[in-house]
CSV table of C-alpha atoms and ligand atoms in Angstrom, one decimal:
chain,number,residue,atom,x,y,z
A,280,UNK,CA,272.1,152.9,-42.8
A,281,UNK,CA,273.3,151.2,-46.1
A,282,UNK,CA,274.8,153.3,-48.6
A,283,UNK,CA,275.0,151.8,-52.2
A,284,UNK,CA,278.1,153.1,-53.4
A,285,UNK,CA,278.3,154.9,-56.9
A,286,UNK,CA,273.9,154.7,-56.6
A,287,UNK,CA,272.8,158.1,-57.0
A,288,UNK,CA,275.8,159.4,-59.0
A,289,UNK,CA,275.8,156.8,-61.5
A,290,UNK,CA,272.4,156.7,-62.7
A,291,UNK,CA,270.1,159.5,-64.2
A,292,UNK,CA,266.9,160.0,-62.6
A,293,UNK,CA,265.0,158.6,-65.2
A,294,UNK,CA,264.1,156.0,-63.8
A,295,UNK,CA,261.7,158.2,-61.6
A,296,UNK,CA,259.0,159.4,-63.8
A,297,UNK,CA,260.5,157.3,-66.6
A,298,UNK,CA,257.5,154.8,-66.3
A,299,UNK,CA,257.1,151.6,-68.2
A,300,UNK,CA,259.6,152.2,-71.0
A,301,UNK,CA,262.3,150.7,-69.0
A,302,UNK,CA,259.5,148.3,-67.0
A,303,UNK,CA,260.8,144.9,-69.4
A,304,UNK,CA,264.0,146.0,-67.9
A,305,UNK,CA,263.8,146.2,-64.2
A,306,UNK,CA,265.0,144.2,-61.5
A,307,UNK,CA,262.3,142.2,-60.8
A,308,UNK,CA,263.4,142.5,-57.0
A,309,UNK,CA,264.7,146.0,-56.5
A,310,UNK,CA,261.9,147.2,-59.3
A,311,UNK,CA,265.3,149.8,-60.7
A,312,UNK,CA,266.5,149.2,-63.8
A,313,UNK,CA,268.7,146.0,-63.1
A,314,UNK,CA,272.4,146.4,-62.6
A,315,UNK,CA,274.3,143.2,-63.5
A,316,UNK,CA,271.8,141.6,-65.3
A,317,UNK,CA,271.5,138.0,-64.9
A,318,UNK,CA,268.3,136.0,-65.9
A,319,UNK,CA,266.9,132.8,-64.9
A,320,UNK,CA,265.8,129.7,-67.0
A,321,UNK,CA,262.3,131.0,-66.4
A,322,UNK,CA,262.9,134.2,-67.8
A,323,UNK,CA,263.1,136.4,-65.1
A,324,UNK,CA,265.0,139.5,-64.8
A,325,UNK,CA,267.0,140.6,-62.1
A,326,UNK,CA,270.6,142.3,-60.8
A,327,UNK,CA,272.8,140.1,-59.5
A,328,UNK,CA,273.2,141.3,-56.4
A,329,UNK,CA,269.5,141.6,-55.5
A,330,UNK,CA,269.1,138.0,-56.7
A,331,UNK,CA,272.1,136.5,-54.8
A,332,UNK,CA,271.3,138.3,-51.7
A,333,UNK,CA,267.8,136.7,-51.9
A,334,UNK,CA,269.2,133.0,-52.7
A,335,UNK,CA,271.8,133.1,-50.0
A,336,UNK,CA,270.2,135.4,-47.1
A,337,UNK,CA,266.5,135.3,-47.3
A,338,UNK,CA,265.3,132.8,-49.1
A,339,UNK,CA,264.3,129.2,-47.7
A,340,UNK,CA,263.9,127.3,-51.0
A,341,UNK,CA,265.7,128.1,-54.0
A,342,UNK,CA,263.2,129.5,-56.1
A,343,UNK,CA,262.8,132.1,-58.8
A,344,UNK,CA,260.7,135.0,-56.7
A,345,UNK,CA,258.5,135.3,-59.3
A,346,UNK,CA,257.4,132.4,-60.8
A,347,UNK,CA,258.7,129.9,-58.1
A,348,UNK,CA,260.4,128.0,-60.4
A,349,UNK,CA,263.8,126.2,-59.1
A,350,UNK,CA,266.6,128.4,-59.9
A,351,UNK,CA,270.0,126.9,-59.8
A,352,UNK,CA,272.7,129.0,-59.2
A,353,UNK,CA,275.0,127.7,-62.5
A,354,UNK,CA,272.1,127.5,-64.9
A,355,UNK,CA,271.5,131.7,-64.5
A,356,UNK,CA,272.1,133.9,-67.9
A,357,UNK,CA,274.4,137.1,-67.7
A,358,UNK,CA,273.2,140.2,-70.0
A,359,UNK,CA,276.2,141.8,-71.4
A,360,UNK,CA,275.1,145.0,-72.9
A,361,UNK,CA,277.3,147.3,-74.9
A,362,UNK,CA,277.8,150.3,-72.1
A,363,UNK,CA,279.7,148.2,-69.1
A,364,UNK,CA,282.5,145.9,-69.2
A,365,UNK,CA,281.3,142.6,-68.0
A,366,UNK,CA,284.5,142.2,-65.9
A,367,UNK,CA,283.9,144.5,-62.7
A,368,UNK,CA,281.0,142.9,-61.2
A,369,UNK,CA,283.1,143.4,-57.9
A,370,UNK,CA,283.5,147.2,-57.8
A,371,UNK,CA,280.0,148.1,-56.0
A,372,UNK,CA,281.1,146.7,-52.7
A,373,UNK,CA,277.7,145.9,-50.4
A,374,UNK,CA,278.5,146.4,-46.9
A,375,UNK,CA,279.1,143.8,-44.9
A,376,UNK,CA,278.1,140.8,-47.2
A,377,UNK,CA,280.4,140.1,-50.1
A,378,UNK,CA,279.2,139.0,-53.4
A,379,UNK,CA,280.7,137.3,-55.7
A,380,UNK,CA,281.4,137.3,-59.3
A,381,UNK,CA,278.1,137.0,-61.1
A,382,UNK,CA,277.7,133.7,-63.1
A,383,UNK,CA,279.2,134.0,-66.4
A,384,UNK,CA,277.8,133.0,-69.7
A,385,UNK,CA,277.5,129.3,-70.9
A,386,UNK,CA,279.3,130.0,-74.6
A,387,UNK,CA,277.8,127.4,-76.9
A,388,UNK,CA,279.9,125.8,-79.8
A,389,UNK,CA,281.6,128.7,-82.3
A,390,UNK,CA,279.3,128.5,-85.0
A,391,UNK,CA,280.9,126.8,-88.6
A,392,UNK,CA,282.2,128.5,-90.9
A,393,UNK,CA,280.4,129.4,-93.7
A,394,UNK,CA,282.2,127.8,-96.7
A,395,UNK,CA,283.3,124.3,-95.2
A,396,UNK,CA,287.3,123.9,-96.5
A,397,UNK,CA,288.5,120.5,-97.8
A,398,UNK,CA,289.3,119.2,-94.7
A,399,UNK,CA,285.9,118.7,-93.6
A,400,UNK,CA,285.3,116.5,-96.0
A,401,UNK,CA,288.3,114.2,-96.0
A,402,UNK,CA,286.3,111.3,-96.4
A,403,UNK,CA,285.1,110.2,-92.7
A,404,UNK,CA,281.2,110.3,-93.7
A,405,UNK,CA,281.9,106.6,-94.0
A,406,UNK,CA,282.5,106.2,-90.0
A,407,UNK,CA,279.1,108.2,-89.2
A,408,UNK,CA,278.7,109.3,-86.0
A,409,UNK,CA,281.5,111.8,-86.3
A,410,UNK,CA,280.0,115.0,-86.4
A,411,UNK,CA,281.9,117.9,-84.5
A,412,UNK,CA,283.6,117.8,-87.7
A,413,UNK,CA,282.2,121.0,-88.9
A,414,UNK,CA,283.2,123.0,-85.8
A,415,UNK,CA,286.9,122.5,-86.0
A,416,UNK,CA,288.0,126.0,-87.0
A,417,UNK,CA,291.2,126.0,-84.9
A,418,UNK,CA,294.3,124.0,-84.9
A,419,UNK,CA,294.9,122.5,-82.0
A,420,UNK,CA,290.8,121.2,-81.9
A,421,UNK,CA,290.6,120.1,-85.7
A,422,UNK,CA,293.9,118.1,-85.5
A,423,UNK,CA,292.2,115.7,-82.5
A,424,UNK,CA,288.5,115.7,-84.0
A,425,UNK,CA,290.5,114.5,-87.2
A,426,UNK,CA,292.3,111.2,-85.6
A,427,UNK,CA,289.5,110.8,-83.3
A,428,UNK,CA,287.3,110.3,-86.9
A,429,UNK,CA,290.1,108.5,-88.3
A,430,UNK,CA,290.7,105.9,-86.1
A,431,UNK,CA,287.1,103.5,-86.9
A,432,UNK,CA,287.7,104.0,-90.1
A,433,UNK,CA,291.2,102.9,-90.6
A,434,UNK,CA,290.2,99.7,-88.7
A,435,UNK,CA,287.5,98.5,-91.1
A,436,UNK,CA,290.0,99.0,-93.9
A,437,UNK,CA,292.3,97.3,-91.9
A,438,UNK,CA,290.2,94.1,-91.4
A,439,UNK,CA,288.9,93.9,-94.4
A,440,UNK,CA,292.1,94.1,-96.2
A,441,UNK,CA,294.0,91.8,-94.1
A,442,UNK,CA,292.8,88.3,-95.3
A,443,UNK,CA,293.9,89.3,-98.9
A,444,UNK,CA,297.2,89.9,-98.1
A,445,UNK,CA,297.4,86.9,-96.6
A,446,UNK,CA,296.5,84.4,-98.9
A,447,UNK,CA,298.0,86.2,-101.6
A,448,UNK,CA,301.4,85.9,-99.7
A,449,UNK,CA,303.6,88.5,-100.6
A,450,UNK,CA,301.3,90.3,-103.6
A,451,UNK,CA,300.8,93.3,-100.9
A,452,UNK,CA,304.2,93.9,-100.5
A,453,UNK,CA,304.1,93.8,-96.9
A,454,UNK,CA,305.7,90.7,-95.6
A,455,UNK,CA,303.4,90.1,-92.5
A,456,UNK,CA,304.5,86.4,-90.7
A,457,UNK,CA,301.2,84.9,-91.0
A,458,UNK,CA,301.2,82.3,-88.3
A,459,UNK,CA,297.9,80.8,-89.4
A,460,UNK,CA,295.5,81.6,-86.1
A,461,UNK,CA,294.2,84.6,-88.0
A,462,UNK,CA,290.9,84.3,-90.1
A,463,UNK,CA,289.4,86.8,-91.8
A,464,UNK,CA,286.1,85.5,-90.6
A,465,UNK,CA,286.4,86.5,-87.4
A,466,UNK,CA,288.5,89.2,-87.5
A,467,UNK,CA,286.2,91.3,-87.7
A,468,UNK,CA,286.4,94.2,-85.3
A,469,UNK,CA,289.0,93.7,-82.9
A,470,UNK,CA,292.1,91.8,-84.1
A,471,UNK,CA,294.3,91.3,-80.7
A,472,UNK,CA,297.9,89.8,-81.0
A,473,UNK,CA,300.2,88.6,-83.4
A,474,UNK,CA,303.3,90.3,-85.1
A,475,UNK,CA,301.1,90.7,-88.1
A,476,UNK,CA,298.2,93.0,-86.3
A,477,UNK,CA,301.6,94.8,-84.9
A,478,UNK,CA,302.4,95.6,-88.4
A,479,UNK,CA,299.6,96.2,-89.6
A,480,UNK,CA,299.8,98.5,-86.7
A,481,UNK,CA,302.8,100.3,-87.9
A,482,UNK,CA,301.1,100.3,-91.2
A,483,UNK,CA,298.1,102.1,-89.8
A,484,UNK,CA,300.5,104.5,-88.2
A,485,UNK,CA,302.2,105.4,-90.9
A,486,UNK,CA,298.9,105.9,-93.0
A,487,UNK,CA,297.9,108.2,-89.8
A,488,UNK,CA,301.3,110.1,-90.1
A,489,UNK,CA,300.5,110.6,-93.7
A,490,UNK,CA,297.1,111.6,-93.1
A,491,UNK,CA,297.9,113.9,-90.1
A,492,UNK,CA,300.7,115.6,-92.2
A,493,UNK,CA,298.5,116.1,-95.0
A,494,UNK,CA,295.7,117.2,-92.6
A,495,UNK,CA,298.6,120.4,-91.5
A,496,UNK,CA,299.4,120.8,-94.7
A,497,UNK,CA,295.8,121.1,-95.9
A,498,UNK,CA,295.2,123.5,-92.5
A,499,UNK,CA,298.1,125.7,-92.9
A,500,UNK,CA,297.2,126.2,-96.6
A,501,UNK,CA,293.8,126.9,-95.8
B,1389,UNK,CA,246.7,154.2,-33.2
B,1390,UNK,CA,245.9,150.8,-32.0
B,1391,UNK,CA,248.1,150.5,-30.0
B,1392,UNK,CA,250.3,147.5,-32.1
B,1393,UNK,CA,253.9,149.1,-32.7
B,1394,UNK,CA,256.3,148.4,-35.7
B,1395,UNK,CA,258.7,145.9,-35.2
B,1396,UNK,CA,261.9,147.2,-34.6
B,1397,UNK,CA,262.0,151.0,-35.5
B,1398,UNK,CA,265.1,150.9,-37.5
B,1399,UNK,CA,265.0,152.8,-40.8
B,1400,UNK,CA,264.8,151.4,-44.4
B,1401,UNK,CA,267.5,150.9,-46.3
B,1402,UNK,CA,268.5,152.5,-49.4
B,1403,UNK,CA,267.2,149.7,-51.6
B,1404,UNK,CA,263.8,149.2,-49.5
B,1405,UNK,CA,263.5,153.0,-49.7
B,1406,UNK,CA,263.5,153.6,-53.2
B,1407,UNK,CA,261.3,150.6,-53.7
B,1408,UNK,CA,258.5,151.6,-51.4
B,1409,UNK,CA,258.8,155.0,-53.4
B,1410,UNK,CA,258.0,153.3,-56.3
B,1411,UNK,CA,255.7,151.2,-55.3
B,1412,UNK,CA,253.9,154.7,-53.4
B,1413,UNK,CA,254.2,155.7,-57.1
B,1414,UNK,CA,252.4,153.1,-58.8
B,1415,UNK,CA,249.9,153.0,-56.3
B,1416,UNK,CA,248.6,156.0,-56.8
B,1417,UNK,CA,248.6,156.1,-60.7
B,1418,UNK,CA,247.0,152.3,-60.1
B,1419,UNK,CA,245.5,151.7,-56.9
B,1420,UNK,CA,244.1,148.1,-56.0
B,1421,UNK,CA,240.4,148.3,-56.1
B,1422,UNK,CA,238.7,148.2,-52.9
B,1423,UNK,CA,241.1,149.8,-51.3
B,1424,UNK,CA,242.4,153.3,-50.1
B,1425,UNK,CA,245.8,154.5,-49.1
B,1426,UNK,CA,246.2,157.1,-46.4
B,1427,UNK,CA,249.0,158.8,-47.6
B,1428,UNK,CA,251.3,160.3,-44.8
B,1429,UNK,CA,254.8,161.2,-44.9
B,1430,UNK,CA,255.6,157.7,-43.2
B,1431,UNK,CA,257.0,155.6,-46.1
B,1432,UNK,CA,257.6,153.2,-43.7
B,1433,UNK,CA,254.0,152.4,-42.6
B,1434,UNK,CA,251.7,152.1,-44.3
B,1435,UNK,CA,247.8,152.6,-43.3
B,1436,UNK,CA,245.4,150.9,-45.7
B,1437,UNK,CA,241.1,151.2,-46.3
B,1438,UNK,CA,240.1,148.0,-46.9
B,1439,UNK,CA,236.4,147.6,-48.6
B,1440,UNK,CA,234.2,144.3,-48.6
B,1441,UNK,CA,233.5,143.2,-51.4
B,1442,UNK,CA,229.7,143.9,-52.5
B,1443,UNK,CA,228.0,140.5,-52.6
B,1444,UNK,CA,230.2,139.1,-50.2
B,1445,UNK,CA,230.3,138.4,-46.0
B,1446,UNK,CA,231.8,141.8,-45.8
B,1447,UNK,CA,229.9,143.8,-48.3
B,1448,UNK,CA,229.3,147.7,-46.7
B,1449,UNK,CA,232.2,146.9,-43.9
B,1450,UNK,CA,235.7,148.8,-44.1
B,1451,UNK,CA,238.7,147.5,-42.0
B,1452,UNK,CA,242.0,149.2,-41.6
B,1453,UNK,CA,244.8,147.7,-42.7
B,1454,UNK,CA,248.0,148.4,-41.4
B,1455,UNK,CA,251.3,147.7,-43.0
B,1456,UNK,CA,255.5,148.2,-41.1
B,1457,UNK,CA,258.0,147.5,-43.9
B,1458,UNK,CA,261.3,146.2,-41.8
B,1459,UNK,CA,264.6,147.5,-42.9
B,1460,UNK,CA,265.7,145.5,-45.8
B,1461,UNK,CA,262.2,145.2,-47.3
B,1462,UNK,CA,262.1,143.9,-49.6
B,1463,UNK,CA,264.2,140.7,-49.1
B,1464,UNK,CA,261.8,140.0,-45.6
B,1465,UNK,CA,258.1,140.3,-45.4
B,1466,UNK,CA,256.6,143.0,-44.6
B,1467,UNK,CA,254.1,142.8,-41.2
B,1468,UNK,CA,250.7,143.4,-41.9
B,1469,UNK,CA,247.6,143.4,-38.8
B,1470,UNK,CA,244.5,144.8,-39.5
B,1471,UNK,CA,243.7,147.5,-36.6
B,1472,UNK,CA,240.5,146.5,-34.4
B,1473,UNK,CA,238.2,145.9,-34.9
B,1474,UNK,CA,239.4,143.4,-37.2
B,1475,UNK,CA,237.5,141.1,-40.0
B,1476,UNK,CA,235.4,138.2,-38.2
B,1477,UNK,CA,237.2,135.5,-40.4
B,1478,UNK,CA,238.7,132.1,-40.0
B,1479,UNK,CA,241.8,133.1,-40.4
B,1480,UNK,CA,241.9,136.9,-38.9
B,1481,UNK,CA,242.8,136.7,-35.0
B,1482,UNK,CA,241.3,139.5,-32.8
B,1483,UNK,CA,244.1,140.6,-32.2
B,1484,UNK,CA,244.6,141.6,-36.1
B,1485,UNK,CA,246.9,139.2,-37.1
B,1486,UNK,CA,246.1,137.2,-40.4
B,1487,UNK,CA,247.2,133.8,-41.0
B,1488,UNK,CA,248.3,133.9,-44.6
B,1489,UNK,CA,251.3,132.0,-45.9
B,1490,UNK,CA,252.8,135.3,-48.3
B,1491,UNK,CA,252.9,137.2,-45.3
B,1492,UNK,CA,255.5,134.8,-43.5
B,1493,UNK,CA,257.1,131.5,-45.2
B,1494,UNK,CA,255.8,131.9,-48.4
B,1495,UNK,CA,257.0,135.7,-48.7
B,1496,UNK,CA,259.0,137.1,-52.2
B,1497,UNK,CA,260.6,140.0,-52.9
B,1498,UNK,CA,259.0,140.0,-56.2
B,1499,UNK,CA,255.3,140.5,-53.8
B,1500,UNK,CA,253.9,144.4,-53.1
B,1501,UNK,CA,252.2,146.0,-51.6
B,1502,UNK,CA,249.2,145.8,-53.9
B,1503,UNK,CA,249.4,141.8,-54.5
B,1504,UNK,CA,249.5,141.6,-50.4
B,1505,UNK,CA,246.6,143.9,-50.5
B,1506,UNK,CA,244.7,141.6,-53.2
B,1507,UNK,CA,245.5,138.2,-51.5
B,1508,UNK,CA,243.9,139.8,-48.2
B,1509,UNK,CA,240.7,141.2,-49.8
B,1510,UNK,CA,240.5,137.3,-52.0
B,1511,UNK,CA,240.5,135.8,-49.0
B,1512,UNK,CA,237.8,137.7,-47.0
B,1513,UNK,CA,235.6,137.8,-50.1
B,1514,UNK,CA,236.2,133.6,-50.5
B,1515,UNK,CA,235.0,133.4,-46.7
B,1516,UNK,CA,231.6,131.5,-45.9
B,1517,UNK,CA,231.5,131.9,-42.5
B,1518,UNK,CA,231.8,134.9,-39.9
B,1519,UNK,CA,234.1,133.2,-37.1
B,1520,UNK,CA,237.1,133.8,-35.3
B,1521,UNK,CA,239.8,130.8,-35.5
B,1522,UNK,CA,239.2,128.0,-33.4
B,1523,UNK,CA,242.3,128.9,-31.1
B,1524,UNK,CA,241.7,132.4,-31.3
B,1525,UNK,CA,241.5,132.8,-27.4
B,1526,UNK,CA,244.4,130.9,-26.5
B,1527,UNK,CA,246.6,132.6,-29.7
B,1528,UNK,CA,245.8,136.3,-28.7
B,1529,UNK,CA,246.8,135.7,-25.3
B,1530,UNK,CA,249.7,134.0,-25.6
B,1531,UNK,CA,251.3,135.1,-29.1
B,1532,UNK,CA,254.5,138.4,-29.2
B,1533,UNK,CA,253.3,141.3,-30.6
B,1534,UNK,CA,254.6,140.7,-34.1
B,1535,UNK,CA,252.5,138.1,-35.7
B,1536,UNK,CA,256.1,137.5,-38.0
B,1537,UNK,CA,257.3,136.4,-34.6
B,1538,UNK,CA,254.7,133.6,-34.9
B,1539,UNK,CA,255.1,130.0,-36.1
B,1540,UNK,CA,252.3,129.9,-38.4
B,1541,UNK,CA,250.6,126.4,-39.8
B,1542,UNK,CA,248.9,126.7,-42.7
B,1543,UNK,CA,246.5,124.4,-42.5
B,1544,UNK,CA,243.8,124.9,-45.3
B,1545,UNK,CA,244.6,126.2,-48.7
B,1546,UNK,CA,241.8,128.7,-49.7
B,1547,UNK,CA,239.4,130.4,-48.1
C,1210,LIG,ZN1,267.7,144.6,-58.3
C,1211,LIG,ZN1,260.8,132.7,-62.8
């Protein structure tokens, strides 16, 4: 005989003569109100264990008992309510079969912040494509979106900028050695060798220093 | 009795215990229509009135439907015969087993009683003919006891 540990102690026996007032609520397996919750993509209610037991012991195709719908085994929803921790999934113990922990939930994105700060919009609507910008709320994260954004942007400058300074000769202040293979034609995009693209390397990285100092700066005082 | 026995006589569990309590529950606030529950003090089998259909092959007939729920109902299928003399029906053996895919492959926990109940009455009243299978002879005589014991093919989809 199986004995469901903590079964008829733990629950008041409204669930009796309690009727349909729970009924959204039931396992759709057990038919009791469901204990671990954990819904499928289809909507369907059930506990875990009932559901797991099914999947893993009975069943022959993977599919939601109720609808039939394919049910795979990462893509299932936890309910956290408020009464139960959702962290002791482990303590009712079914004889003989263990079950694990049940899925957890898939956590979407923190939403943004209400009131976007400064550093959202530090000028990289100009690279497009750059989005997650308005979901950097913590350090570590906003620091990496930031150079990640940076990086296209700073190119174009580059490239575009390049040719002037060398024509002009020394007008830009930076002495690059021009050695003459380097057009501004058809530079654009990708310039590959050269002590000059190395400086203008450096350049860039001090520019990216700047910006990611000012970026800290701009955090921390935020 | 008819002389078929339950599967293995080993109790329900907790789980299939309290769900054939509710489901006893429901059934009597909202029985299926057609049919009749003869309510013992054996949660565990279950003997069933079936009614034809008026307007149908089996208008005015009543079968006897008899249902063994196996210890972790309800995870596996219950095992359902009708008691002789069964329905005359394609798919209803003399014996009273019934070739229908919920009662075997095609079984889920999420089924009961009462949907079993309607799937069997659906298909006698979708009947056009009064026939035993075509194998019937040869099935009754060599199939186990349990038709759940039985390979089943499900050849046609309705009827
Ligand atoms: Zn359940
Ligand atoms: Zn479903």
């Amino acid at each position: 005989m199986e004995s469901e540990i903590g079964e008829s102690t733990s629950r008041p026996s409204c669930s009796v003569n309690g009727g349909n007032e729970a009924g959204d609520f039931e396992c759709n397996i057990c038919f009791e109100l469901a204990q671990d919750p954990i819904v499928t993509l289809c909507g369907h209610l059930y506990c875990w264990p009932c559901l797991y037991r099914w999947l893993r012991l009975h069943s022959h195709s993977h599919e939601c008992p109720v609808c039939k719908a394919l049910v795979q085994e990462d893509r299932l929803v936890p309910l956290y309510g408020r009464g139960k921790t959702p962290t002791d999934p482990r303590s009712k113990p079914i004889p003989g079969f263990e079950i694990p922990n049940r899925p957890t939930g898939q956590r979407p994105e923190t939403a943004p912040p209400p009131n976007p700060n400064d550093f959202s919009n530090f000028g990289l609507g100009a690279t497009g494509g750059f989005v997650p910008m308005a979901s950097a709320r913590f350090g570590n994260f906003a620091m990496s979106a930031g150079f990640g954004g940076l990086f296209p942007s700073l190119f174009n400058i580059q490239v575009h900028g390049f040719p002037d300074a060398t024509v002009y000769g020394s007008t830009s202040g930076f002495p690059y050695g021009y050695s003459g293979a380097f057009h501004g034609g058809h530079a654009h995009g990708f310039p590959q060798t050269g002590t000059q693209v190395q400086q203008a390397d450096n350049y860039l990285k001090m520019l990216l220093l700047l910006i990611g100092v000012s970026v800290l700066i701009a955090l921390i005082w935020s | 009795m008819s002389g078929t026995s339950a599967p293995s006589r080993k109790g329900l569990s907790k789980i299939a215990c309290n769900r054939l309590q509710k489901e006893l529950a429901e059934w009597q606030v909202n029985p299926p229509s057609g049919f009749n529950h003869k309510v013992t003090d054996n949660l565990q089998r279950w003997v069933i009135e079936v009614n034809g259909v008026p307007g149908t092959l089996y208008s005015n007939e009543t079968f006897q439907l008899q249902v063994d729920f196996p210890e972790h109902y309800p995870m596996e299928a219950p095992q359902v015969i009708f008691h002789a003399p069964a329905p005359l029906h394609p798919h209803i053996y003399s014996n009273g087993h019934i070739c229908l895919d919920i009662l075997y492959d095609s079984w889920s926990p999420a089924m009961t009683v009462s949907s079993i109940c309607i799937s069997i009455l659906s298909m006698l009243s979708s009947s056009t003919v009064k026939q035993r299978p075509t194998d019937n002879d040869r099935y009754v005589k060599n199939c186990r006891k349990s038709p759940k014991e039985t390979r089943w093919w499900f050849h046609d989809d309705k009827v």
